[in-house]
Amino acid sequence: MATITVEVQDKKLKFFKELLNQLSFVKIREDEPDEDTDEQVIANIREGVRQMRLVEQGKIQSRPAREFLDEL
């Protein structure tokens, strides 16, 4: 059996997987992507904005920038 690697746009992935599943001789093995998908990036940005608003409203405390940078 041969193996191929195919890169598919995030928005077309569901359709492509459904198409491949119709072929009885194809087996799909999913690997974790090397980078975040567009949806993950958007979700991370939304979460950051949500937390920023909570800090501005005084509902949560921010942490010092130095502490954040030290973790990197």
mmCIF file of N, CA and C in Angstrom:
data_model
loop_
_atom_site.group_PDB
_atom_site.id
_atom_site.type_symbol
_atom_site.label_atom_id
_atom_site.label_comp_id
_atom_site.label_asym_id
_atom_site.label_seq_id
_atom_site.Cartn_x
_atom_site.Cartn_y
_atom_site.Cartn_z
ATOM 1 N N MET A 1 0.842 -1.176 0.000
ATOM 2 C CA MET A 1 0.000 0.000 0.000
ATOM 3 C C MET A 1 0.890 1.242 0.000
ATOM 4 N N ALA A 2 0.562 2.219 -0.803
ATOM 5 C CA ALA A 2 1.307 3.473 -0.880
ATOM 6 C C ALA A 2 0.657 4.513 0.030
ATOM 7 N N THR A 3 1.449 5.493 0.429
ATOM 8 C CA THR A 3 0.965 6.583 1.278
ATOM 9 C C THR A 3 1.222 7.900 0.576
ATOM 10 N N ILE A 4 0.231 8.782 0.589
ATOM 11 C CA ILE A 4 0.426 10.131 0.054
ATOM 12 C C ILE A 4 0.005 11.136 1.118
ATOM 13 N N THR A 5 0.577 12.307 1.049
ATOM 14 C CA THR A 5 0.219 13.401 1.946
ATOM 15 C C THR A 5 -0.404 14.502 1.113
ATOM 16 N N VAL A 6 -1.545 14.975 1.552
ATOM 17 C CA VAL A 6 -2.282 15.997 0.814
ATOM 18 C C VAL A 6 -2.591 17.143 1.761
ATOM 19 N N GLU A 7 -2.345 18.367 1.321
ATOM 20 C CA GLU A 7 -2.729 19.545 2.093
ATOM 21 C C GLU A 7 -4.021 20.093 1.516
ATOM 22 N N VAL A 8 -4.995 20.314 2.395
ATOM 23 C CA VAL A 8 -6.316 20.771 1.976
ATOM 24 C C VAL A 8 -6.674 22.017 2.779
ATOM 25 N N GLN A 9 -7.279 22.988 2.112
ATOM 26 C CA GLN A 9 -7.734 24.191 2.811
ATOM 27 C C GLN A 9 -8.705 23.794 3.910
ATOM 28 N N ASP A 10 -8.618 24.479 5.053
ATOM 29 C CA ASP A 10 -9.472 24.157 6.192
ATOM 30 C C ASP A 10 -10.947 24.149 5.822
ATOM 31 N N LYS A 11 -11.360 25.129 5.030
ATOM 32 C CA LYS A 11 -12.788 25.239 4.718
ATOM 33 C C LYS A 11 -13.268 24.135 3.774
ATOM 34 N N LYS A 12 -12.371 23.432 3.109
ATOM 35 C CA LYS A 12 -12.732 22.347 2.193
ATOM 36 C C LYS A 12 -12.474 20.960 2.786
ATOM 37 N N LEU A 13 -11.929 20.911 3.990
ATOM 38 C CA LEU A 13 -11.516 19.635 4.575
ATOM 39 C C LEU A 13 -12.682 18.673 4.769
ATOM 40 N N LYS A 14 -13.786 19.129 5.317
ATOM 41 C CA LYS A 14 -14.931 18.247 5.556
ATOM 42 C C LYS A 14 -15.411 17.614 4.243
ATOM 43 N N PHE A 15 -15.560 18.435 3.216
ATOM 44 C CA PHE A 15 -15.993 17.926 1.910
ATOM 45 C C PHE A 15 -15.005 16.892 1.373
ATOM 46 N N PHE A 16 -13.712 17.194 1.469
ATOM 47 C CA PHE A 16 -12.688 16.303 0.931
ATOM 48 C C PHE A 16 -12.690 14.956 1.656
ATOM 49 N N LYS A 17 -12.845 14.986 2.980
ATOM 50 C CA LYS A 17 -12.887 13.742 3.742
ATOM 51 C C LYS A 17 -14.111 12.910 3.371
ATOM 52 N N GLU A 18 -15.251 13.570 3.192
ATOM 53 C CA GLU A 18 -16.459 12.851 2.777
ATOM 54 C C GLU A 18 -16.257 12.205 1.409
ATOM 55 N N LEU A 19 -15.604 12.924 0.521
ATOM 56 C CA LEU A 19 -15.324 12.393 -0.812
ATOM 57 C C LEU A 19 -14.425 11.155 -0.729
ATOM 58 N N LEU A 20 -13.365 11.243 0.048
ATOM 59 C CA LEU A 20 -12.444 10.106 0.179
ATOM 60 C C LEU A 20 -13.106 8.908 0.847
ATOM 61 N N ASN A 21 -13.988 9.165 1.783
ATOM 62 C CA ASN A 21 -14.677 8.062 2.469
ATOM 63 C C ASN A 21 -15.562 7.260 1.526
ATOM 64 N N GLN A 22 -15.913 7.819 0.393
ATOM 65 C CA GLN A 22 -16.720 7.100 -0.596
ATOM 66 C C GLN A 22 -15.894 6.071 -1.360
ATOM 67 N N LEU A 23 -14.588 6.171 -1.264
ATOM 68 C CA LEU A 23 -13.694 5.244 -1.971
ATOM 69 C C LEU A 23 -13.290 4.121 -1.016
ATOM 70 N N SER A 24 -13.715 2.918 -1.314
ATOM 71 C CA SER A 24 -13.483 1.788 -0.404
ATOM 72 C C SER A 24 -12.002 1.427 -0.265
ATOM 73 N N PHE A 25 -11.195 1.788 -1.221
ATOM 74 C CA PHE A 25 -9.781 1.421 -1.199
ATOM 75 C C PHE A 25 -8.893 2.474 -0.529
ATOM 76 N N VAL A 26 -9.512 3.529 -0.001
ATOM 77 C CA VAL A 26 -8.749 4.605 0.637
ATOM 78 C C VAL A 26 -8.945 4.538 2.143
ATOM 79 N N LYS A 27 -7.851 4.642 2.877
ATOM 80 C CA LYS A 27 -7.897 4.695 4.333
ATOM 81 C C LYS A 27 -7.360 6.061 4.753
ATOM 82 N N ILE A 28 -8.115 6.762 5.585
ATOM 83 C CA ILE A 28 -7.702 8.095 6.032
ATOM 84 C C ILE A 28 -7.027 7.976 7.392
ATOM 85 N N ARG A 29 -5.833 8.519 7.481
ATOM 86 C CA ARG A 29 -5.119 8.615 8.754
ATOM 87 C C ARG A 29 -4.872 10.090 8.999
ATOM 88 N N GLU A 30 -5.429 10.597 10.076
ATOM 89 C CA GLU A 30 -5.292 12.025 10.349
ATOM 90 C C GLU A 30 -4.095 12.272 11.247
ATOM 91 N N ASP A 31 -3.270 13.208 10.841
ATOM 92 C CA ASP A 31 -2.142 13.649 11.645
ATOM 93 C C ASP A 31 -2.465 15.029 12.183
ATOM 94 N N GLU A 32 -1.893 15.338 13.322
ATOM 95 C CA GLU A 32 -2.079 16.674 13.885
ATOM 96 C C GLU A 32 -1.373 17.690 12.993
ATOM 97 N N PRO A 33 -2.019 18.806 12.709
ATOM 98 C CA PRO A 33 -1.370 19.824 11.874
ATOM 99 C C PRO A 33 -0.183 20.450 12.599
ATOM 100 N N ASP A 34 0.803 20.882 11.818
ATOM 101 C CA ASP A 34 1.988 21.511 12.388
ATOM 102 C C ASP A 34 1.692 22.906 12.916
ATOM 103 N N GLU A 35 0.637 23.502 12.430
ATOM 104 C CA GLU A 35 0.281 24.846 12.863
ATOM 105 C C GLU A 35 -1.219 24.904 13.111
ATOM 106 N N ASP A 36 -1.644 25.961 13.808
ATOM 107 C CA ASP A 36 -3.059 26.117 14.119
ATOM 108 C C ASP A 36 -3.878 26.335 12.856
ATOM 109 N N THR A 37 -5.087 25.816 12.884
ATOM 110 C CA THR A 37 -6.005 26.069 11.780
ATOM 111 C C THR A 37 -6.545 27.488 11.906
ATOM 112 N N ASP A 38 -7.163 27.972 10.852
ATOM 113 C CA ASP A 38 -7.755 29.310 10.888
ATOM 114 C C ASP A 38 -8.766 29.420 12.022
ATOM 115 N N GLU A 39 -9.553 28.377 12.229
ATOM 116 C CA GLU A 39 -10.556 28.400 13.289
ATOM 117 C C GLU A 39 -9.905 28.505 14.662
ATOM 118 N N GLN A 40 -8.790 27.810 14.862
ATOM 119 C CA GLN A 40 -8.097 27.872 16.142
ATOM 120 C C GLN A 40 -7.517 29.258 16.387
ATOM 121 N N VAL A 41 -6.964 29.866 15.355
ATOM 122 C CA VAL A 41 -6.409 31.215 15.489
ATOM 123 C C VAL A 41 -7.516 32.194 15.858
ATOM 124 N N ILE A 42 -8.646 32.112 15.167
ATOM 125 C CA ILE A 42 -9.770 33.008 15.451
ATOM 126 C C ILE A 42 -10.283 32.788 16.873
ATOM 127 N N ALA A 43 -10.393 31.535 17.293
ATOM 128 C CA ALA A 43 -10.852 31.236 18.652
ATOM 129 C C ALA A 43 -9.885 31.798 19.686
ATOM 130 N N ASN A 44 -8.579 31.692 19.436
ATOM 131 C CA ASN A 44 -7.581 32.240 20.359
ATOM 132 C C ASN A 44 -7.681 33.757 20.453
ATOM 133 N N ILE A 45 -7.887 34.417 19.331
ATOM 134 C CA ILE A 45 -8.024 35.875 19.328
ATOM 135 C C ILE A 45 -9.275 36.282 20.097
ATOM 136 N N ARG A 46 -10.383 35.584 19.846
ATOM 137 C CA ARG A 46 -11.635 35.901 20.561
ATOM 138 C C ARG A 46 -11.464 35.735 22.065
ATOM 139 N N GLU A 47 -10.797 34.672 22.471
ATOM 140 C CA GLU A 47 -10.568 34.449 23.900
ATOM 141 C C GLU A 47 -9.700 35.557 24.487
ATOM 142 N N GLY A 48 -8.692 35.990 23.766
ATOM 143 C CA GLY A 48 -7.846 37.087 24.232
ATOM 144 C C GLY A 48 -8.619 38.381 24.391
ATOM 145 N N VAL A 49 -9.480 38.682 23.430
ATOM 146 C CA VAL A 49 -10.308 39.894 23.505
ATOM 147 C C VAL A 49 -11.275 39.789 24.679
ATOM 148 N N ARG A 50 -11.850 38.613 24.882
ATOM 149 C CA ARG A 50 -12.777 38.414 26.007
ATOM 150 C C ARG A 50 -12.069 38.661 27.337
ATOM 151 N N GLN A 51 -10.865 38.106 27.476
ATOM 152 C CA GLN A 51 -10.106 38.308 28.704
ATOM 153 C C GLN A 51 -9.709 39.766 28.882
ATOM 154 N N MET A 52 -9.347 40.440 27.794
ATOM 155 C CA MET A 52 -8.982 41.852 27.870
ATOM 156 C C MET A 52 -10.164 42.679 28.378
ATOM 157 N N ARG A 53 -11.355 42.385 27.888
ATOM 158 C CA ARG A 53 -12.551 43.114 28.334
ATOM 159 C C ARG A 53 -12.829 42.868 29.815
ATOM 160 N N LEU A 54 -12.633 41.629 30.264
ATOM 161 C CA LEU A 54 -12.830 41.325 31.679
ATOM 162 C C LEU A 54 -11.838 42.082 32.552
ATOM 163 N N VAL A 55 -10.610 42.222 32.094
ATOM 164 C CA VAL A 55 -9.604 42.999 32.828
ATOM 165 C C VAL A 55 -10.027 44.461 32.884
ATOM 166 N N GLU A 56 -10.464 45.008 31.747
ATOM 167 C CA GLU A 56 -10.899 46.406 31.708
ATOM 168 C C GLU A 56 -12.089 46.652 32.630
ATOM 169 N N GLN A 57 -12.962 45.669 32.781
ATOM 170 C CA GLN A 57 -14.131 45.798 33.648
ATOM 171 C C GLN A 57 -13.783 45.528 35.112
ATOM 172 N N GLY A 58 -12.562 45.094 35.365
ATOM 173 C CA GLY A 58 -12.131 44.812 36.728
ATOM 174 C C GLY A 58 -12.608 43.470 37.254
ATOM 175 N N LYS A 59 -13.094 42.613 36.395
ATOM 176 C CA LYS A 59 -13.615 41.313 36.823
ATOM 177 C C LYS A 59 -12.515 40.277 37.017
ATOM 178 N N ILE A 60 -11.410 40.436 36.319
ATOM 179 C CA ILE A 60 -10.240 39.585 36.535
ATOM 180 C C ILE A 60 -9.011 40.478 36.557
ATOM 181 N N GLN A 61 -7.934 39.948 37.129
ATOM 182 C CA GLN A 61 -6.687 40.708 37.192
ATOM 183 C C GLN A 61 -5.749 40.246 36.092
ATOM 184 N N SER A 62 -5.071 41.206 35.505
ATOM 185 C CA SER A 62 -4.055 40.846 34.514
ATOM 186 C C SER A 62 -2.778 40.485 35.254
ATOM 187 N N ARG A 63 -1.863 39.875 34.539
ATOM 188 C CA ARG A 63 -0.585 39.569 35.160
ATOM 189 C C ARG A 63 0.474 40.486 34.577
ATOM 190 N N PRO A 64 1.532 40.709 35.308
ATOM 191 C CA PRO A 64 2.588 41.601 34.812
ATOM 192 C C PRO A 64 3.200 41.080 33.509
ATOM 193 N N ALA A 65 3.561 42.004 32.637
ATOM 194 C CA ALA A 65 4.157 41.643 31.349
ATOM 195 C C ALA A 65 5.443 40.843 31.554
ATOM 196 N N ARG A 66 6.217 41.195 32.565
ATOM 197 C CA ARG A 66 7.477 40.491 32.831
ATOM 198 C C ARG A 66 7.206 39.014 33.121
ATOM 199 N N GLU A 67 6.166 38.735 33.886
ATOM 200 C CA GLU A 67 5.804 37.351 34.198
ATOM 201 C C GLU A 67 5.441 36.588 32.924
ATOM 202 N N PHE A 68 4.679 37.235 32.060
ATOM 203 C CA PHE A 68 4.301 36.621 30.788
ATOM 204 C C PHE A 68 5.534 36.333 29.933
ATOM 205 N N LEU A 69 6.418 37.327 29.815
ATOM 206 C CA LEU A 69 7.611 37.168 28.985
ATOM 207 C C LEU A 69 8.556 36.107 29.539
ATOM 208 N N ASP A 70 8.615 35.986 30.854
ATOM 209 C CA ASP A 70 9.484 34.972 31.458
ATOM 210 C C ASP A 70 9.033 33.557 31.101
ATOM 211 N N GLU A 71 7.731 33.388 30.860
ATOM 212 C CA GLU A 71 7.225 32.067 30.480
ATOM 213 C C GLU A 71 7.630 31.679 29.065
ATOM 214 N N LEU A 72 7.895 32.681 28.237
ATOM 215 C CA LEU A 72 8.282 32.397 26.860
ATOM 216 C C LEU A 72 9.701 31.906 26.860
#
